[in-house]
CSV table of C-alpha atoms in Angstrom, one decimal:
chain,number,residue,atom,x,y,z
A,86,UNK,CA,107.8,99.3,75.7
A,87,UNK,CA,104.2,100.4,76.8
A,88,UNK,CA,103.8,102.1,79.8
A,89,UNK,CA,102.5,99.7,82.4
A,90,UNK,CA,99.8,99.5,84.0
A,91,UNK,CA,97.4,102.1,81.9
A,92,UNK,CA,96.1,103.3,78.0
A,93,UNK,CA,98.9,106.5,78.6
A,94,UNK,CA,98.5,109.9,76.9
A,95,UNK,CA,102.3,110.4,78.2
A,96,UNK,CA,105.1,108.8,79.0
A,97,UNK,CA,108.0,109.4,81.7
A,98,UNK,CA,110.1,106.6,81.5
A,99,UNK,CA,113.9,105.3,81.6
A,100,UNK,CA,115.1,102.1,80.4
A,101,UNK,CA,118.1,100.7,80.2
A,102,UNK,CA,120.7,97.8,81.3
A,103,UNK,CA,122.9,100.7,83.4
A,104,UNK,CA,121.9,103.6,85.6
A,105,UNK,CA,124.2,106.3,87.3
A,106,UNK,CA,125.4,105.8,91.1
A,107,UNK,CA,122.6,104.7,93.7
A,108,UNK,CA,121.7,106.6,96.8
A,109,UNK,CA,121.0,109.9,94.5
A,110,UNK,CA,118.0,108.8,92.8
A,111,UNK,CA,116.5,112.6,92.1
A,112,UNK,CA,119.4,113.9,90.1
A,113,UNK,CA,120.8,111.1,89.1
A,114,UNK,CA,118.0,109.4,86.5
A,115,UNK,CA,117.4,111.1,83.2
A,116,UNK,CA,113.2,111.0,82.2
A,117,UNK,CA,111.8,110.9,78.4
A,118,UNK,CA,108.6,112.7,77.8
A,119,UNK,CA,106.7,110.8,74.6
A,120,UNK,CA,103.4,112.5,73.6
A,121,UNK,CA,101.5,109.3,72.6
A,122,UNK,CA,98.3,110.8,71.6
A,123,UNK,CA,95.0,111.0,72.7
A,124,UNK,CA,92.8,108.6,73.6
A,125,UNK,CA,89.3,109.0,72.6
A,126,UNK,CA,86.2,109.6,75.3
A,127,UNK,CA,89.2,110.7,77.5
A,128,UNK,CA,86.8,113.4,79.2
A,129,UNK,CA,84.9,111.1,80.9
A,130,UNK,CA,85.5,107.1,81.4
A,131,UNK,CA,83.1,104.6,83.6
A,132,UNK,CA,85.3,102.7,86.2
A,133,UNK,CA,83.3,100.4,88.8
A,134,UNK,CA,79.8,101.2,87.7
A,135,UNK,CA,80.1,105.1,88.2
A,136,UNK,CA,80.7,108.0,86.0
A,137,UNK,CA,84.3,109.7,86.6
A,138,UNK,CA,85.0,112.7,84.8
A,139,UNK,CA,88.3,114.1,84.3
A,140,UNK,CA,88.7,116.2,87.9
A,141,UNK,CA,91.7,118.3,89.3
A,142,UNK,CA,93.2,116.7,92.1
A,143,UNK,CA,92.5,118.9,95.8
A,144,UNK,CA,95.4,117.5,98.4
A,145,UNK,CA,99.3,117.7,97.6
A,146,UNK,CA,100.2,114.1,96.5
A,147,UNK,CA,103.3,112.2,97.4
A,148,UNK,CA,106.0,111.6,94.4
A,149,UNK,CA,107.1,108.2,94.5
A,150,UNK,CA,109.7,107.0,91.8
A,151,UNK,CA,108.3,103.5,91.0
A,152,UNK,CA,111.8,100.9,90.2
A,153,UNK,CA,111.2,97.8,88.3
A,154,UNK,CA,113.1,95.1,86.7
A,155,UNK,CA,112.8,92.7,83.8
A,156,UNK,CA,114.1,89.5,82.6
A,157,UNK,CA,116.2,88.9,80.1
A,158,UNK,CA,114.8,88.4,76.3
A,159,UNK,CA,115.4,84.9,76.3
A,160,UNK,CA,113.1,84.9,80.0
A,161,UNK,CA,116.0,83.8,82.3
A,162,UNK,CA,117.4,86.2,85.1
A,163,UNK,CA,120.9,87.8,83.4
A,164,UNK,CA,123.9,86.7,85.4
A,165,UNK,CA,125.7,89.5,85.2
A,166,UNK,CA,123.8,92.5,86.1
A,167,UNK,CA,122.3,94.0,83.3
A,168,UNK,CA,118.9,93.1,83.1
A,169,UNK,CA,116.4,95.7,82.2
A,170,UNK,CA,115.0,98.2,84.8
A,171,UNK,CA,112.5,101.4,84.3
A,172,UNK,CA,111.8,104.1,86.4
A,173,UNK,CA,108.5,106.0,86.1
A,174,UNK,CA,107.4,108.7,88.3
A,175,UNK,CA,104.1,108.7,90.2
A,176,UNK,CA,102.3,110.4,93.0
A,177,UNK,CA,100.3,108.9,95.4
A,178,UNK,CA,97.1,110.3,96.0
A,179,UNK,CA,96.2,111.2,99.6
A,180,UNK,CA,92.9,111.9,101.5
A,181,UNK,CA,89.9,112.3,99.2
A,182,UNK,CA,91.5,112.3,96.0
A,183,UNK,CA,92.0,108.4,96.6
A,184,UNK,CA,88.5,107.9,97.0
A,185,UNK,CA,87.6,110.4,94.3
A,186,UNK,CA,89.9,108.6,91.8
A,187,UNK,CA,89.2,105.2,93.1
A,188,UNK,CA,93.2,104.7,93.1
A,189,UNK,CA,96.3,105.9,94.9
A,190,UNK,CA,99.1,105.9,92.5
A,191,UNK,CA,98.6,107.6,89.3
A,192,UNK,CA,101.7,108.3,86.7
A,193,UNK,CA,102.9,112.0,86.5
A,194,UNK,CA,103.1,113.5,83.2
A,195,UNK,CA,103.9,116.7,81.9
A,196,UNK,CA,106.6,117.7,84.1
A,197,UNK,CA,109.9,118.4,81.8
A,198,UNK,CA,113.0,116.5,82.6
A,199,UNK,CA,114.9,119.1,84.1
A,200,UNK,CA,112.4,119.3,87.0
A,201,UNK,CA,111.9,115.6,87.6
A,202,UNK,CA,115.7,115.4,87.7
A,203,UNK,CA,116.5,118.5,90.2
A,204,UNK,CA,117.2,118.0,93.2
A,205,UNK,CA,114.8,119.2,94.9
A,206,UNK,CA,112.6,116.0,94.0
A,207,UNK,CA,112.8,113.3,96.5
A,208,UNK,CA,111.1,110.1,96.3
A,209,UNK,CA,108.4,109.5,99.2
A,210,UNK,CA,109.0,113.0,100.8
A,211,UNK,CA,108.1,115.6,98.0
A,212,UNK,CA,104.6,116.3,97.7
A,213,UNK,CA,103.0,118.4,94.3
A,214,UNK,CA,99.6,120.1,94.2
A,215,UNK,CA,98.8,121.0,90.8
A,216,UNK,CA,95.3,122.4,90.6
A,217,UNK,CA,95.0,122.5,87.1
A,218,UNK,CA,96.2,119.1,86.7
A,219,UNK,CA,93.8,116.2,85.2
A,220,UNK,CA,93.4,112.7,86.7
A,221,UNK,CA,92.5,110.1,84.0
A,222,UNK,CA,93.0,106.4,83.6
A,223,UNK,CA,95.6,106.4,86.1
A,224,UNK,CA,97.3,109.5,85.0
A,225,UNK,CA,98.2,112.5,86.2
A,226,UNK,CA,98.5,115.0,83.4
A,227,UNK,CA,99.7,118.3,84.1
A,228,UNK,CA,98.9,121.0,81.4
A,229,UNK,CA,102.1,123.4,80.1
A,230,UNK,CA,102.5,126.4,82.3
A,231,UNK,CA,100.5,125.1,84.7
A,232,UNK,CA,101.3,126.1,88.3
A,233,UNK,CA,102.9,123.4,90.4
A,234,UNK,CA,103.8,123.7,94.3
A,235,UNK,CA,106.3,121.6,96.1
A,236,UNK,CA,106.6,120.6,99.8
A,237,UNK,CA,107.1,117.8,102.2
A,238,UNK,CA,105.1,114.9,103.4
A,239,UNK,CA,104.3,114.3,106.8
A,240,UNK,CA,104.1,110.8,106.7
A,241,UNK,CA,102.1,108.6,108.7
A,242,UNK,CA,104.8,106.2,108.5
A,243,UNK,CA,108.2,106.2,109.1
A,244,UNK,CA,109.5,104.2,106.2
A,245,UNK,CA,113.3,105.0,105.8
A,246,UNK,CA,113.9,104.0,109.0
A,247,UNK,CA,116.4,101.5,108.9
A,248,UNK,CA,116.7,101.1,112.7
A,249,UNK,CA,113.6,99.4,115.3
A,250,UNK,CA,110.7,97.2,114.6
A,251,UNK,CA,108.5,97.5,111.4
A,252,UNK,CA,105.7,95.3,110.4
A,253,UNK,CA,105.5,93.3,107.2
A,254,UNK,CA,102.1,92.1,105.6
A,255,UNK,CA,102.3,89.6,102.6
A,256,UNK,CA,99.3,89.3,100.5
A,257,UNK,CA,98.4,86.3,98.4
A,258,UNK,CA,96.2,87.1,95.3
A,259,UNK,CA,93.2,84.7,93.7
A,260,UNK,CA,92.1,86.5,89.9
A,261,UNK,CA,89.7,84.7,88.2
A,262,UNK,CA,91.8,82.7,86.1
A,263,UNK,CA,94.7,82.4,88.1
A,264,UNK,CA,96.2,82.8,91.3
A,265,UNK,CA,99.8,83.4,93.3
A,266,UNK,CA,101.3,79.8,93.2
A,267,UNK,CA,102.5,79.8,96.3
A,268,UNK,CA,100.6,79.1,99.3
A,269,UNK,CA,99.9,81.4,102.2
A,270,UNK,CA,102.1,78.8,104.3
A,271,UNK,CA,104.7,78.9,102.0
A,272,UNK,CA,105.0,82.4,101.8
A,273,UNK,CA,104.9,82.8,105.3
A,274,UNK,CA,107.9,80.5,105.7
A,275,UNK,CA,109.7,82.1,102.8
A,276,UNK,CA,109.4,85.4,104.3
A,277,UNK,CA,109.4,84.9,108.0
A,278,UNK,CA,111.0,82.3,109.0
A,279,UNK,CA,114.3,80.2,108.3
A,280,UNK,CA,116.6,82.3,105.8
A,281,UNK,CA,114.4,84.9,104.8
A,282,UNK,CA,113.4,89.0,104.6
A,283,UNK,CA,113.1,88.6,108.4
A,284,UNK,CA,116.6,87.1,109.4
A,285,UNK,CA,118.3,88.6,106.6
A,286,UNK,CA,117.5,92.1,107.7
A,287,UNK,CA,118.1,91.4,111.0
A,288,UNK,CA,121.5,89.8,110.6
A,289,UNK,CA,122.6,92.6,107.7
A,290,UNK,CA,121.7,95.4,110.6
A,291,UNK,CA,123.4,93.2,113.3
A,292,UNK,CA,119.9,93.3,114.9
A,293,UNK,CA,118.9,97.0,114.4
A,294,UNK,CA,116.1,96.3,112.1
A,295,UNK,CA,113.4,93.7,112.8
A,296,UNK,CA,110.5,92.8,110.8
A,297,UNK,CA,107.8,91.4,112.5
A,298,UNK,CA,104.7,90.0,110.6
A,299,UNK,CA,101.6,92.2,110.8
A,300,UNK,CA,98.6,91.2,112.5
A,301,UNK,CA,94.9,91.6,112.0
A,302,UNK,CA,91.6,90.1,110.8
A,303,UNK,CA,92.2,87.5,107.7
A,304,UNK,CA,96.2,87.9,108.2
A,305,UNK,CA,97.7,84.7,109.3
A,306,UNK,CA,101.2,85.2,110.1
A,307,UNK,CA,101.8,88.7,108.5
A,308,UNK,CA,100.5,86.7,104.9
A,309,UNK,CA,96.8,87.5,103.8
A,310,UNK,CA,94.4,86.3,100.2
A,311,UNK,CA,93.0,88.8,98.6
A,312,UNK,CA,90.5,87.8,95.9
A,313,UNK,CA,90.1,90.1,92.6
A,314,UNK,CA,86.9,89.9,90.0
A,315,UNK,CA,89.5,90.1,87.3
A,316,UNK,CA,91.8,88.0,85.0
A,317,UNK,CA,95.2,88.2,84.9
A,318,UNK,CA,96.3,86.8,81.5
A,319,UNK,CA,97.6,89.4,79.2
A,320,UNK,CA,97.6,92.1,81.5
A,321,UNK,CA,99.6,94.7,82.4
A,322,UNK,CA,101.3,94.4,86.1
A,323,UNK,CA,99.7,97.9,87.0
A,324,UNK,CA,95.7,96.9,86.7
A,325,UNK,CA,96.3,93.9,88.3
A,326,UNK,CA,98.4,96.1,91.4
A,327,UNK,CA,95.7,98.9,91.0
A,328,UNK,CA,92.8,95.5,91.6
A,329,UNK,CA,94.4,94.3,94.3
A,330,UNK,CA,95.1,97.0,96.4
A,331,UNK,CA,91.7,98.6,95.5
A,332,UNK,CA,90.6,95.1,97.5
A,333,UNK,CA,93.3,95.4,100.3
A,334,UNK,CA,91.3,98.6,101.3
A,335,UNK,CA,91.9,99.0,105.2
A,336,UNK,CA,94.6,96.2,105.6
A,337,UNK,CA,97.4,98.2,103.4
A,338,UNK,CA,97.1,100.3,107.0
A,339,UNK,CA,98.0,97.7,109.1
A,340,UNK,CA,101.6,97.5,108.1
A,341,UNK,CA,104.5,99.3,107.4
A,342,UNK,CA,106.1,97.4,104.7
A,343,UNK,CA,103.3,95.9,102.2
A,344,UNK,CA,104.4,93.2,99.7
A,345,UNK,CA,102.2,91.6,97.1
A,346,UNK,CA,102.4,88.4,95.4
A,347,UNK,CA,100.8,88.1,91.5
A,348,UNK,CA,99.8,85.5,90.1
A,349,UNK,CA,101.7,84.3,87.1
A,350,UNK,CA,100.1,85.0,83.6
A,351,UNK,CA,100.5,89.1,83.4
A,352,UNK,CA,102.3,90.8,80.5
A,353,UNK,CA,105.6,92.2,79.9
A,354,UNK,CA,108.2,89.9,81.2
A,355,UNK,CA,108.4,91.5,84.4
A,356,UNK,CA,110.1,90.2,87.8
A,357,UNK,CA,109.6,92.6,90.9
A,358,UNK,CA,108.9,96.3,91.5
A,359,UNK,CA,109.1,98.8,94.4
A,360,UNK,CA,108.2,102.3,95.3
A,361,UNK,CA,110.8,104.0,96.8
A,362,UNK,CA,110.8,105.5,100.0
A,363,UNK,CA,107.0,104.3,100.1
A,364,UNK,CA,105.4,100.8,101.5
A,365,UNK,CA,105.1,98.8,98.9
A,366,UNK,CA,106.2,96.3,96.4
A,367,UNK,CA,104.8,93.8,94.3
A,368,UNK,CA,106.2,90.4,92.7
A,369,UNK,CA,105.4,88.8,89.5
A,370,UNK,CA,104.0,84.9,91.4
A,371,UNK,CA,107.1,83.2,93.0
A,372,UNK,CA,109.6,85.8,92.8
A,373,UNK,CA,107.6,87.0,95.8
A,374,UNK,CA,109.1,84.0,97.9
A,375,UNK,CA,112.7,84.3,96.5
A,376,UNK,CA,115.3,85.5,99.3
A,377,UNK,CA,116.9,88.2,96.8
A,378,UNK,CA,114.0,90.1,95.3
A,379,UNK,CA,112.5,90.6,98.6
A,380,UNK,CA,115.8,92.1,99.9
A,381,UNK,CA,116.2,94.3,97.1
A,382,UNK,CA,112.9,95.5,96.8
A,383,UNK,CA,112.2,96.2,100.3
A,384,UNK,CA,115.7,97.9,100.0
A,385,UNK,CA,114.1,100.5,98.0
A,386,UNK,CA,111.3,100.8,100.1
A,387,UNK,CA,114.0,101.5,102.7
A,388,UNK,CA,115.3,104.4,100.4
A,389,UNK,CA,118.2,102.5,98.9
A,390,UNK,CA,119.1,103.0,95.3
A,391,UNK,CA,121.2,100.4,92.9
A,392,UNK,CA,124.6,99.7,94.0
A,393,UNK,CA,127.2,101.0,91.8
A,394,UNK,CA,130.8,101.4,91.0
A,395,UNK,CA,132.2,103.9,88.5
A,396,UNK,CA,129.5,104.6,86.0
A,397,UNK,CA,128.2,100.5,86.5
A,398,UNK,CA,124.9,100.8,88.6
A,399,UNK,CA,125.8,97.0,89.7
A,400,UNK,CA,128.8,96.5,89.7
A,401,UNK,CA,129.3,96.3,93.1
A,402,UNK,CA,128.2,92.7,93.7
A,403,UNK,CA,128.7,92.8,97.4
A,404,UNK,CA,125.0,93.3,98.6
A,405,UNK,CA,121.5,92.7,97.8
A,406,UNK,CA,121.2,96.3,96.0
A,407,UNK,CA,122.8,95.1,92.9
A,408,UNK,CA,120.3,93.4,90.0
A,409,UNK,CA,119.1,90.9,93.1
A,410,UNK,CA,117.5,88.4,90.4
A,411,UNK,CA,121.5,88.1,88.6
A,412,UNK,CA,121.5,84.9,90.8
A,413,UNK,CA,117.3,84.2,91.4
A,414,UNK,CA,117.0,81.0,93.3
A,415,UNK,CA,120.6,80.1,94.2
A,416,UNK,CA,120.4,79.7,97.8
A,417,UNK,CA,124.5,79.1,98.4
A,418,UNK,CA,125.6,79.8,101.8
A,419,UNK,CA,127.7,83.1,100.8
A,420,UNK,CA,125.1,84.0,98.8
A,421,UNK,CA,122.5,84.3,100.9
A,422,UNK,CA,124.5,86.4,103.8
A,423,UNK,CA,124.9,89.2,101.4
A,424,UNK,CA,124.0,92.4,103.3
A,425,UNK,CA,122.2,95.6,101.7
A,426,UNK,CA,124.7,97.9,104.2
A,427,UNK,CA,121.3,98.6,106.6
A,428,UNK,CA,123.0,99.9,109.7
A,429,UNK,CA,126.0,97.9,108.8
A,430,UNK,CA,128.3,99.6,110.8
């Protein structure tokens, strides 16, 4: 399948219907590196109006392993928790790179699979500075031989926390040919209030985690619109994220927890992603508003991985951290007091 999101010169990608034992995410997923060519004019691109050469990034960027799952072929959620996932690696861009780039989270490539499997690599907290590296069209390439340092984060927030108060901001999203289908009020409600990401947290940490809504100008209820000059239709979940948050600007910084809400129409057959240990998360239109996509994907936010038995990745059924879609919008009562084990004890 094409690597979301951007025209890729590599690829570092797994997909399959089973993945090893959550909780161990850096040693535990196996990468493929595909050479897919060059893309011509790659030295220099216009984005927004401006010229951006190819430039080496200057600050230590954060790796963040991005987890994402499909539907089945036939488009319904599989009921038995195989459906498709993929994990990609990339690195969030901090201080001026961001600005230089005009993005924050560009795909790494380059990096064999021994290193990107070692353990030594953890999602959210490992930072790289490549100085040779080269920032195009979303990517991070990394030349052979090229020096690469590792370190640690100092995060402004404290996102595997799984115990205190943390704020939640929901963002609604108007493209110019379609927009998220459910309302800000609806989505509100579906996160906040009633049987939701809210009391579902709370209850599953027997009240050690609360999730408030964020506040702030345009945010109504921790939910705000963002409007994008872009159409959706046809394409790939990652230009529409890299839109959107390019919009967001100063209100990602409000909250600790980020989730956005597509509108229906982009490519690939896609339900939810999540970056791990990270902030954010983003739903394909109305998945956004169903109870077991938001647990599970906020669960990785929280630093969870798929919940396993054996060599299954979901075969333990008994929280929120297996495939969360197996069931989508059953809303049963024993289904919806399934736990993700967040201070559980």
């Amino acid at each position: 399948r094409e690597t979301p999101g951007y025209p890729s010169l590599f690829r570092i990608a797994r997909r399959t219907g089973v993945s090893n034992r959550a909780m161990n995410l850096s040693s535990a997923l196996t990468f493929f590196i595909v050479f897919e060519g060059l893309v011509p004019g790659w030295s220099q691109s216009v984005r927004g109006g401006k010229e951006n050469r190819r430039l080496s990034p200057t600050n230590p960027c954060v790796l963040t392993l991005q987890e994402t799952q499909f539907l089945a072929e036939n488009g319904q959620p599989v009921a038995d928790g195989s459906s498709e996932k993929e994990s990609i690696w990339y690195c969030e861009l901090q201080g001026e790179d961001a600005e230089v780039f005009e993005d924050s989270f560009v795909m790494v490539s380059g990096l064999d699979e021994s290193f990107m499997s070692g353990e030594s690599i953890q999602s959210g907290v490992t930072t790289l500075l490549a100085p040779n590296a080269l920032i195009e069209g979303g990517h991070m390439m990394i030349p052979a031989g090229a020096q690469v340092e590792l370190g640690k984060t100092d995060r402004r927030r404290s996102l595997a926390e799984t115990s205190g108060t943390k704020t939640v901001l929901a963002v609604r999203v108007v493209a110019n040919d379609a927009s998220s289908t459910s309302s800000v009020e609806t989505i509100r409600k579906e996160v906040f209030e009633g049987v939701g990401l809210k009391s579902q947290y709370e209850q599953c940490s027997h009240g050690k985690l609360q999730l408030i809504p964020a506040t702030g100008t345009g945010i109504t209820g921790g939910v705000t619109t963002v409007t994008i000059n872009q159409s959706v239709s046809g394409k790939s979940r990652g230009i529409i994220e890299s839109a959107v948050r390019g919009q967001l600007g100063n209100l990602a910084n409000v909250a600790d927890h980020v989730m956005l809400c597509l509108p229906p129409g982009t490519n690939d057959g896609w339900i939810a992603y999540a970056y791990v240990n990270s902030w954010l998360s983003v739903y394909n239109d109305e998945w956004c508003t169903y109870l077991s996509a938001q647990l599970h994907e906020l669960g990785h936010n929280l630093n969870l991985g798929h919940s396993g038995e054996g060599s299954q990745a979901y075969d333990d059924q008994s929280g929120y951290m297996v495939s969360a879609w197996a069931q989508g919008k059953i809303y049963n009562e024993p289904f919806v007091k399934k736990c993700t084990h967040v201070n559980s004890t």
